[in-house]
Short mmCIF file of C-alpha atoms and ligand atoms in Angstrom, two decimals:
data_model
loop_
_atom_site.label_atom_id
_atom_site.label_comp_id
_atom_site.label_asym_id
_atom_site.label_seq_id
_atom_site.Cartn_x
_atom_site.Cartn_y
_atom_site.Cartn_z
CA UNK A 5 -11.47 9.65 -15.72
CA UNK A 6 -15.09 9.33 -14.66
CA UNK A 7 -15.98 7.04 -11.79
CA UNK A 8 -18.94 4.64 -11.86
CA UNK A 9 -20.70 3.78 -8.61
CA UNK A 10 -21.72 0.12 -8.55
CA UNK A 11 -23.01 -0.05 -4.97
CA UNK A 12 -23.42 2.07 -1.86
CA UNK A 13 -23.39 0.20 1.45
CA UNK A 14 -23.98 1.71 4.88
CA UNK A 15 -21.07 0.95 7.23
CA UNK A 16 -20.39 2.28 10.75
CA UNK A 17 -22.43 5.44 10.14
CA UNK A 18 -20.64 6.15 6.86
CA UNK A 19 -20.77 4.68 3.35
CA UNK A 20 -18.74 2.01 1.60
CA UNK A 21 -18.79 2.77 -2.12
CA UNK A 22 -18.01 0.11 -4.72
CA UNK A 23 -16.53 2.01 -7.65
CA UNK A 24 -14.88 1.51 -11.03
CA UNK A 25 -12.98 3.64 -13.53
CA UNK A 26 -11.03 3.21 -16.74
CA UNK A 27 -7.36 3.52 -15.86
CA UNK A 28 -4.76 4.45 -18.45
CA UNK A 29 -1.77 3.22 -16.43
CA UNK A 30 -3.19 -0.31 -16.20
CA UNK A 31 -4.96 -0.28 -19.59
CA UNK A 32 -8.22 -1.64 -18.19
CA UNK A 33 -11.21 -0.92 -16.02
CA UNK A 34 -10.20 -1.02 -12.36
CA UNK A 35 -12.58 -1.70 -9.49
CA UNK A 36 -11.94 -0.15 -6.10
CA UNK A 37 -13.75 0.55 -2.85
CA UNK A 38 -13.88 3.76 -0.91
CA UNK A 39 -15.11 4.14 2.64
CA UNK A 40 -16.43 7.60 3.48
CA UNK A 41 -16.83 8.10 7.25
CA UNK A 42 -19.83 9.99 8.65
CA UNK A 43 -17.66 13.13 8.98
CA UNK A 44 -17.26 13.33 5.16
CA UNK A 45 -19.86 15.94 4.26
CA UNK A 46 -20.09 18.45 1.44
CA UNK A 47 -18.76 21.25 3.65
CA UNK A 48 -15.71 22.47 1.68
CA UNK A 49 -14.16 23.80 4.89
CA UNK A 50 -14.01 20.36 6.48
CA UNK A 51 -12.35 17.58 4.55
CA UNK A 52 -11.40 14.14 5.83
CA UNK A 53 -7.95 12.53 5.49
CA UNK A 54 -7.35 9.36 3.47
CA UNK A 55 -5.80 6.03 4.42
CA UNK A 56 -4.87 3.70 1.54
CA UNK A 57 -5.03 -0.06 2.20
CA UNK A 58 -2.98 -2.28 -0.12
CA UNK A 59 -4.15 -5.90 -0.14
CA UNK A 60 -2.20 -9.10 -0.66
CA UNK A 61 -1.87 -11.86 -3.24
CA UNK A 62 -5.16 -13.09 -4.74
CA UNK A 63 -7.09 -10.14 -3.31
CA UNK A 64 -9.23 -7.43 -4.80
CA UNK A 65 -10.34 -4.21 -3.15
CA UNK A 66 -13.10 -6.23 -1.48
CA UNK A 67 -11.02 -8.29 0.97
CA UNK A 68 -9.94 -5.42 3.23
CA UNK A 69 -13.27 -3.62 2.93
CA UNK A 70 -15.27 -6.69 3.92
CA UNK A 71 -12.98 -8.55 6.32
CA UNK A 72 -10.43 -6.06 7.66
CA UNK A 73 -12.77 -4.26 10.08
CA UNK A 74 -10.89 -1.03 9.39
CA UNK A 75 -14.10 1.00 9.10
CA UNK A 76 -14.80 0.74 12.82
CA UNK A 77 -11.94 3.01 13.89
CA UNK A 78 -11.99 5.03 10.67
CA UNK A 79 -15.58 6.00 11.42
CA UNK A 80 -14.68 7.14 14.94
CA UNK A 81 -11.68 9.14 13.76
CA UNK A 82 -13.20 10.55 10.56
CA UNK A 83 -10.82 8.90 8.09
CA UNK A 84 -11.71 7.77 4.55
CA UNK A 85 -10.20 4.46 3.41
CA UNK A 86 -9.29 3.61 -0.18
CA UNK A 87 -9.18 -0.08 -1.12
CA UNK A 88 -7.57 -0.52 -4.59
CA UNK A 89 -7.34 -3.73 -6.60
CA UNK A 90 -4.03 -5.61 -6.62
CA UNK A 91 -3.38 -5.80 -10.39
CA UNK A 92 -4.84 -5.04 -13.78
CA UNK A 93 -7.47 -7.53 -14.92
CA UNK A 94 -8.19 -9.25 -18.21
CA UNK A 95 -5.31 -7.89 -20.27
CA UNK A 96 -5.09 -11.23 -22.10
CA UNK A 97 -1.34 -11.54 -21.47
CA UNK A 98 -0.36 -15.22 -21.88
CA UNK A 99 0.05 -16.75 -18.40
CA UNK A 100 -1.70 -13.87 -16.64
CA UNK A 101 -4.10 -16.17 -14.77
CA UNK A 102 -1.85 -19.20 -14.37
CA UNK A 103 -0.53 -18.63 -10.84
CA UNK A 104 -1.82 -17.04 -7.64
CA UNK A 105 1.49 -15.26 -7.00
CA UNK A 106 2.18 -13.66 -10.38
CA UNK A 107 -0.03 -11.79 -12.84
CA UNK A 108 -3.68 -11.24 -11.93
CA UNK A 109 -4.05 -10.47 -8.23
CA UNK A 110 -0.28 -10.16 -7.86
CA UNK A 111 0.85 -6.84 -9.31
CA UNK A 112 3.33 -6.30 -6.45
CA UNK A 113 2.81 -2.50 -6.62
CA UNK A 114 5.63 -2.08 -9.15
CA UNK A 115 5.84 -0.71 -12.68
CA UNK A 116 6.92 -3.72 -14.73
CA UNK A 117 9.73 -3.02 -17.17
CA UNK A 118 9.85 -6.43 -18.84
CA UNK A 119 7.63 -7.36 -21.78
CA UNK A 120 4.82 -8.29 -22.00
CA UNK A 121 3.98 -7.18 -18.44
CA UNK A 122 5.10 -3.58 -18.95
CA UNK A 123 1.95 -2.99 -21.05
CA UNK A 124 -0.40 -2.71 -18.06
CA UNK A 125 1.29 -3.98 -14.93
CA UNK A 126 2.04 -0.43 -13.77
CA UNK A 127 0.63 -0.68 -10.26
CA UNK A 128 3.20 1.67 -8.75
CA UNK A 129 2.05 4.52 -11.02
CA UNK A 130 -1.58 3.51 -10.60
CA UNK A 131 -1.48 3.59 -6.78
CA UNK A 132 0.76 6.64 -6.34
CA UNK A 133 -0.64 8.80 -9.15
CA UNK A 134 -3.66 7.83 -11.22
CA UNK A 135 -5.98 6.41 -8.58
CA UNK A 136 -5.47 9.18 -5.99
CA UNK A 137 -5.82 11.82 -8.72
CA UNK A 138 -9.12 10.23 -9.75
CA UNK A 139 -10.38 9.97 -6.17
CA UNK A 140 -9.43 13.52 -5.20
CA UNK A 141 -11.02 14.81 -8.41
CA UNK A 142 -14.30 13.03 -7.72
CA UNK A 143 -14.57 13.24 -3.93
CA UNK A 144 -13.97 16.78 -2.77
CA UNK A 145 -14.74 15.68 0.81
CA UNK A 146 -11.22 14.16 0.93
CA UNK A 147 -8.10 16.18 1.76
CA UNK A 148 -5.27 15.36 -0.70
CA UNK A 149 -2.71 16.82 1.71
CA UNK A 150 -3.37 14.20 4.40
CA UNK A 151 -2.77 10.68 3.11
CA UNK A 152 -1.36 7.61 4.88
CA UNK A 153 -0.79 4.06 3.68
CA UNK A 154 -0.86 0.53 5.09
CA UNK A 155 -1.18 -2.98 3.75
CA UNK A 156 -1.06 -6.74 4.17
CA UNK A 157 1.59 -9.20 2.94
CA UNK A 158 2.24 -8.20 -0.71
CA UNK A 159 0.36 -5.03 0.22
CA UNK A 160 2.58 -4.58 3.28
CA UNK A 161 5.57 -4.72 0.92
CA UNK A 162 3.73 -2.16 -1.24
CA UNK A 163 3.07 0.18 1.68
CA UNK A 164 6.65 0.02 2.99
CA UNK A 165 8.21 0.54 -0.43
CA UNK A 166 5.85 3.16 -1.84
CA UNK A 167 6.37 5.29 1.24
CA UNK A 168 10.14 4.89 1.16
CA UNK A 169 10.59 5.33 -2.58
CA UNK A 170 8.59 8.53 -2.59
CA UNK A 171 10.56 9.95 0.29
CA UNK A 172 13.92 8.79 -0.97
CA UNK A 173 13.22 10.24 -4.38
CA UNK A 174 12.46 13.61 -2.83
CA UNK A 175 15.60 13.43 -0.72
CA UNK A 176 17.63 12.67 -3.82
CA UNK A 177 16.14 15.69 -5.54
CA UNK A 178 17.01 17.75 -2.49
CA UNK A 179 20.60 16.57 -2.67
CA UNK A 180 20.75 17.81 -6.24
CA UNK A 181 19.18 21.11 -5.23
CA UNK A 182 16.30 20.57 -7.64
CA UNK A 183 13.70 20.52 -4.92
CA UNK A 184 11.27 23.39 -4.62
CA UNK A 185 10.05 24.99 -1.41
CA UNK A 186 6.80 23.11 -1.36
CA UNK A 187 8.60 19.77 -1.41
CA UNK A 188 10.84 20.94 1.41
CA UNK A 189 7.77 21.54 3.51
CA UNK A 190 6.25 18.18 2.52
CA UNK A 191 9.14 15.77 2.23
CA UNK A 192 6.93 12.66 2.11
CA UNK A 193 3.86 11.78 0.08
CA UNK A 194 2.38 9.74 2.92
CA UNK A 195 2.07 10.87 6.52
CA UNK A 196 2.54 7.39 8.02
CA UNK A 197 2.91 3.73 7.18
CA UNK A 198 2.09 0.43 8.88
CA UNK A 199 1.85 -3.18 7.75
CA UNK A 200 0.44 -6.60 8.57
CA UNK A 201 2.76 -9.50 7.75
CA UNK A 202 4.63 -7.59 5.04
CA UNK A 203 6.90 -9.30 2.52
CA UNK A 204 9.79 -7.36 4.02
CA UNK A 205 12.75 -8.46 1.93
CA UNK A 206 11.29 -9.65 -1.40
CA UNK A 207 14.71 -10.01 -3.09
CA UNK A 208 15.40 -12.89 -0.75
CA UNK A 209 12.10 -14.81 -0.65
CA UNK A 210 10.43 -17.04 -3.26
CA UNK A 211 7.39 -14.79 -3.83
CA UNK A 212 9.56 -11.71 -4.39
CA UNK A 213 12.17 -13.45 -6.52
CA UNK A 214 9.50 -14.80 -8.85
CA UNK A 215 7.68 -11.47 -9.12
CA UNK A 216 10.76 -9.28 -9.57
CA UNK A 217 12.30 -11.63 -12.13
CA UNK A 218 9.01 -11.66 -14.03
CA UNK A 219 8.33 -7.93 -13.89
CA UNK A 220 11.92 -6.57 -14.06
CA UNK A 221 14.16 -9.33 -15.44
CA UNK A 222 17.55 -10.16 -13.94
CA UNK A 223 18.75 -6.63 -13.02
CA UNK A 224 18.98 -6.78 -9.22
CA UNK A 225 19.62 -3.06 -8.85
CA UNK A 226 16.05 -2.63 -10.06
CA UNK A 227 14.86 -5.24 -7.55
CA UNK A 228 16.56 -3.34 -4.75
CA UNK A 229 14.59 -0.18 -5.56
CA UNK A 230 11.46 -2.09 -4.54
CA UNK A 231 12.76 -3.95 -1.52
CA UNK A 232 11.78 -2.46 1.87
CA UNK A 233 14.87 -3.86 3.62
CA UNK A 234 17.22 -2.46 0.98
CA UNK A 235 15.47 0.91 1.06
CA UNK A 236 15.47 1.24 4.82
CA UNK A 237 19.22 0.52 4.91
CA UNK A 238 19.69 3.76 2.96
CA UNK A 239 17.29 5.79 5.06
CA UNK A 240 18.91 8.92 6.50
CA UNK A 241 15.83 11.09 7.04
CA UNK A 242 13.96 11.88 10.26
CA UNK A 243 13.36 9.04 12.78
CA UNK A 244 10.97 6.42 11.43
CA UNK A 245 7.72 5.47 13.18
CA UNK A 246 6.41 2.24 11.66
CA UNK A 247 4.01 -0.32 13.14
CA UNK A 248 4.20 -3.92 11.89
CA UNK A 249 2.34 -7.03 13.09
CA UNK A 250 3.46 -10.56 12.18
CA UNK A 251 1.59 -13.40 13.93
CA UNK A 252 3.63 -16.29 15.29
CA UNK A 253 1.25 -18.79 13.63
CA UNK A 254 1.63 -17.20 10.19
CA UNK A 255 2.54 -20.05 7.82
CA UNK A 256 4.10 -17.72 5.28
CA UNK A 257 6.30 -16.26 8.02
CA UNK A 258 7.39 -19.77 8.95
CA UNK A 259 8.11 -20.56 5.27
CA UNK A 260 10.48 -17.59 4.96
CA UNK A 261 8.30 -15.45 2.69
CA UNK A 262 8.08 -12.44 5.03
CA UNK A 263 11.56 -12.07 6.62
CA UNK A 264 10.63 -9.31 9.10
CA UNK A 265 13.92 -9.89 10.97
CA UNK A 266 15.81 -8.58 7.94
CA UNK A 267 13.80 -5.37 8.05
CA UNK A 268 14.26 -5.04 11.82
CA UNK A 269 18.02 -5.42 11.49
CA UNK A 270 18.27 -2.99 8.57
CA UNK A 271 16.24 -0.35 10.39
CA UNK A 272 18.24 -0.44 13.64
CA UNK A 273 19.02 3.05 14.89
CA UNK A 274 16.64 4.67 12.40
CA UNK A 275 13.77 5.40 14.77
CA UNK A 276 10.81 3.46 16.13
CA UNK A 277 10.18 0.35 14.07
CA UNK A 278 7.67 -1.42 16.28
CA UNK A 279 7.46 -4.98 14.98
CA UNK A 280 5.08 -7.01 17.14
CA UNK A 281 4.74 -10.80 17.00
CA UNK A 282 1.27 -11.51 18.41
CA UNK A 283 1.14 -15.07 19.72
CA UNK A 284 -0.97 -17.57 17.78
CA UNK A 285 -2.16 -15.21 15.02
CA UNK A 286 -1.95 -16.41 11.42
CA UNK A 287 -1.76 -14.77 7.97
CA UNK A 288 -5.52 -14.39 7.59
CA UNK A 289 -7.92 -11.48 7.86
CA UNK A 290 -8.74 -12.59 11.42
CA UNK A 291 -5.38 -11.06 12.30
CA UNK A 292 -6.09 -7.82 10.44
CA UNK A 293 -9.50 -7.55 12.10
CA UNK A 294 -7.95 -8.16 15.54
CA UNK A 295 -5.38 -5.37 15.18
CA UNK A 296 -7.30 -3.09 12.81
CA UNK A 297 -7.93 -0.44 15.45
CA UNK A 298 -4.20 -0.22 16.27
CA UNK A 299 -3.24 0.34 12.63
CA UNK A 300 -5.96 2.86 11.86
CA UNK A 301 -5.09 4.53 15.19
CA UNK A 302 -1.41 4.70 14.15
CA UNK A 303 -2.41 6.53 10.95
CA UNK A 304 -4.84 8.77 12.85
CA UNK A 305 -2.00 10.14 14.97
CA UNK A 306 -0.44 11.55 11.78
CA UNK A 307 -3.59 12.39 9.84
CA UNK A 308 -5.53 14.25 12.51
CA UNK A 309 -3.96 17.22 14.22
N1 LIG B 409 -3.86 -19.25 -2.43
C1 LIG B 409 -2.58 -19.14 -1.82
C2 LIG B 409 -2.59 -18.19 -0.64
C3 LIG B 409 -3.07 -16.82 -0.96
C4 LIG B 409 -3.17 -15.98 0.28
O1 LIG B 409 -3.09 -16.45 1.39
N2 LIG B 409 -3.34 -14.70 0.08
C5 LIG B 409 -3.39 -13.81 1.20
C6 LIG B 409 -2.33 -12.77 1.01
S1 LIG B 409 -0.74 -13.56 0.89
C7 LIG B 409 0.36 -12.29 0.51
O2 LIG B 409 0.20 -11.37 -0.17
C8 LIG B 409 -4.75 -13.20 1.30
O3 LIG B 409 -4.92 -12.12 1.83
N3 LIG B 409 -5.77 -13.92 0.79
C9 LIG B 409 -7.13 -13.44 0.74
C10 LIG B 409 -7.95 -13.69 1.97
O4 LIG B 409 -9.09 -13.17 2.00
O5 LIG B 409 -7.51 -14.36 2.90
C11 LIG B 409 -2.10 -20.48 -1.36
O6 LIG B 409 -2.80 -21.41 -1.65
O7 LIG B 409 -1.04 -20.57 -0.73
#
């Protein structure tokens, strides 16, 4: 459970920590980054909220921390940012490092059920349970009750599905009258969600089909549990408020990997799903950096009273 600090880097008046811990869900050491804003002090009466950034294919926790420019607004607002890795590393599973879109760097934020990937490719459990538990245990400056999530591409899919699955699960419990009073007061694990160029309907794009077939096998009901478009179709909770940016010059959008229109259609009448198509922006971190303040600001509206 203990966390090793590999580097401490000053950033926008706060600190970017490069950290590592041994994770049981992923069966390996996991690196991650944590940005602590200047407001994160040791005063137990003042804790800062947390925003989790899920990165895309081929990334580690470094891409967002170094190129996303999220720390600028997070420093102003007093928000910590957690930058996890995108998969387990070095599990020695045959084929693990063969492709950029499956295996290492491509965990898709799911718990694999198919062998041999089910041995450590448990990124859903890692991101929703083990990593936050580790961070909250180690960094008392962070408030576990105020957490939001956002992400890019595969990480946008992760953000949209982790937030929905958590909430839908709680609603299902409520339907069966198994829910306790605390859950009724906190019907969602995350306070808000936003995404850059998310893989919005993975069941129907080549990246998602490959990943879901590899991690789950052929059972498409399982695929649907991790598909943002399928999940939002079932949404019957309070009005949504989601910010999404997809640049018009995004090659992966043009190739049909992102399918934001499917998500827009499925979320009609379910609240404010603000999908913007900024002209000329591509799939790269230049886009994230350009709209970073908007996305951190979106989370800040929910994290800071
Ligand atoms: N190598 C691949 C492209 C990989 C790529 O573009 N990855 C994106 C995320 S794509 C969806 O999840 C990324 O963020 N890369 C890291 C970066 O710093 O830009 C190919 O050749 O097509």
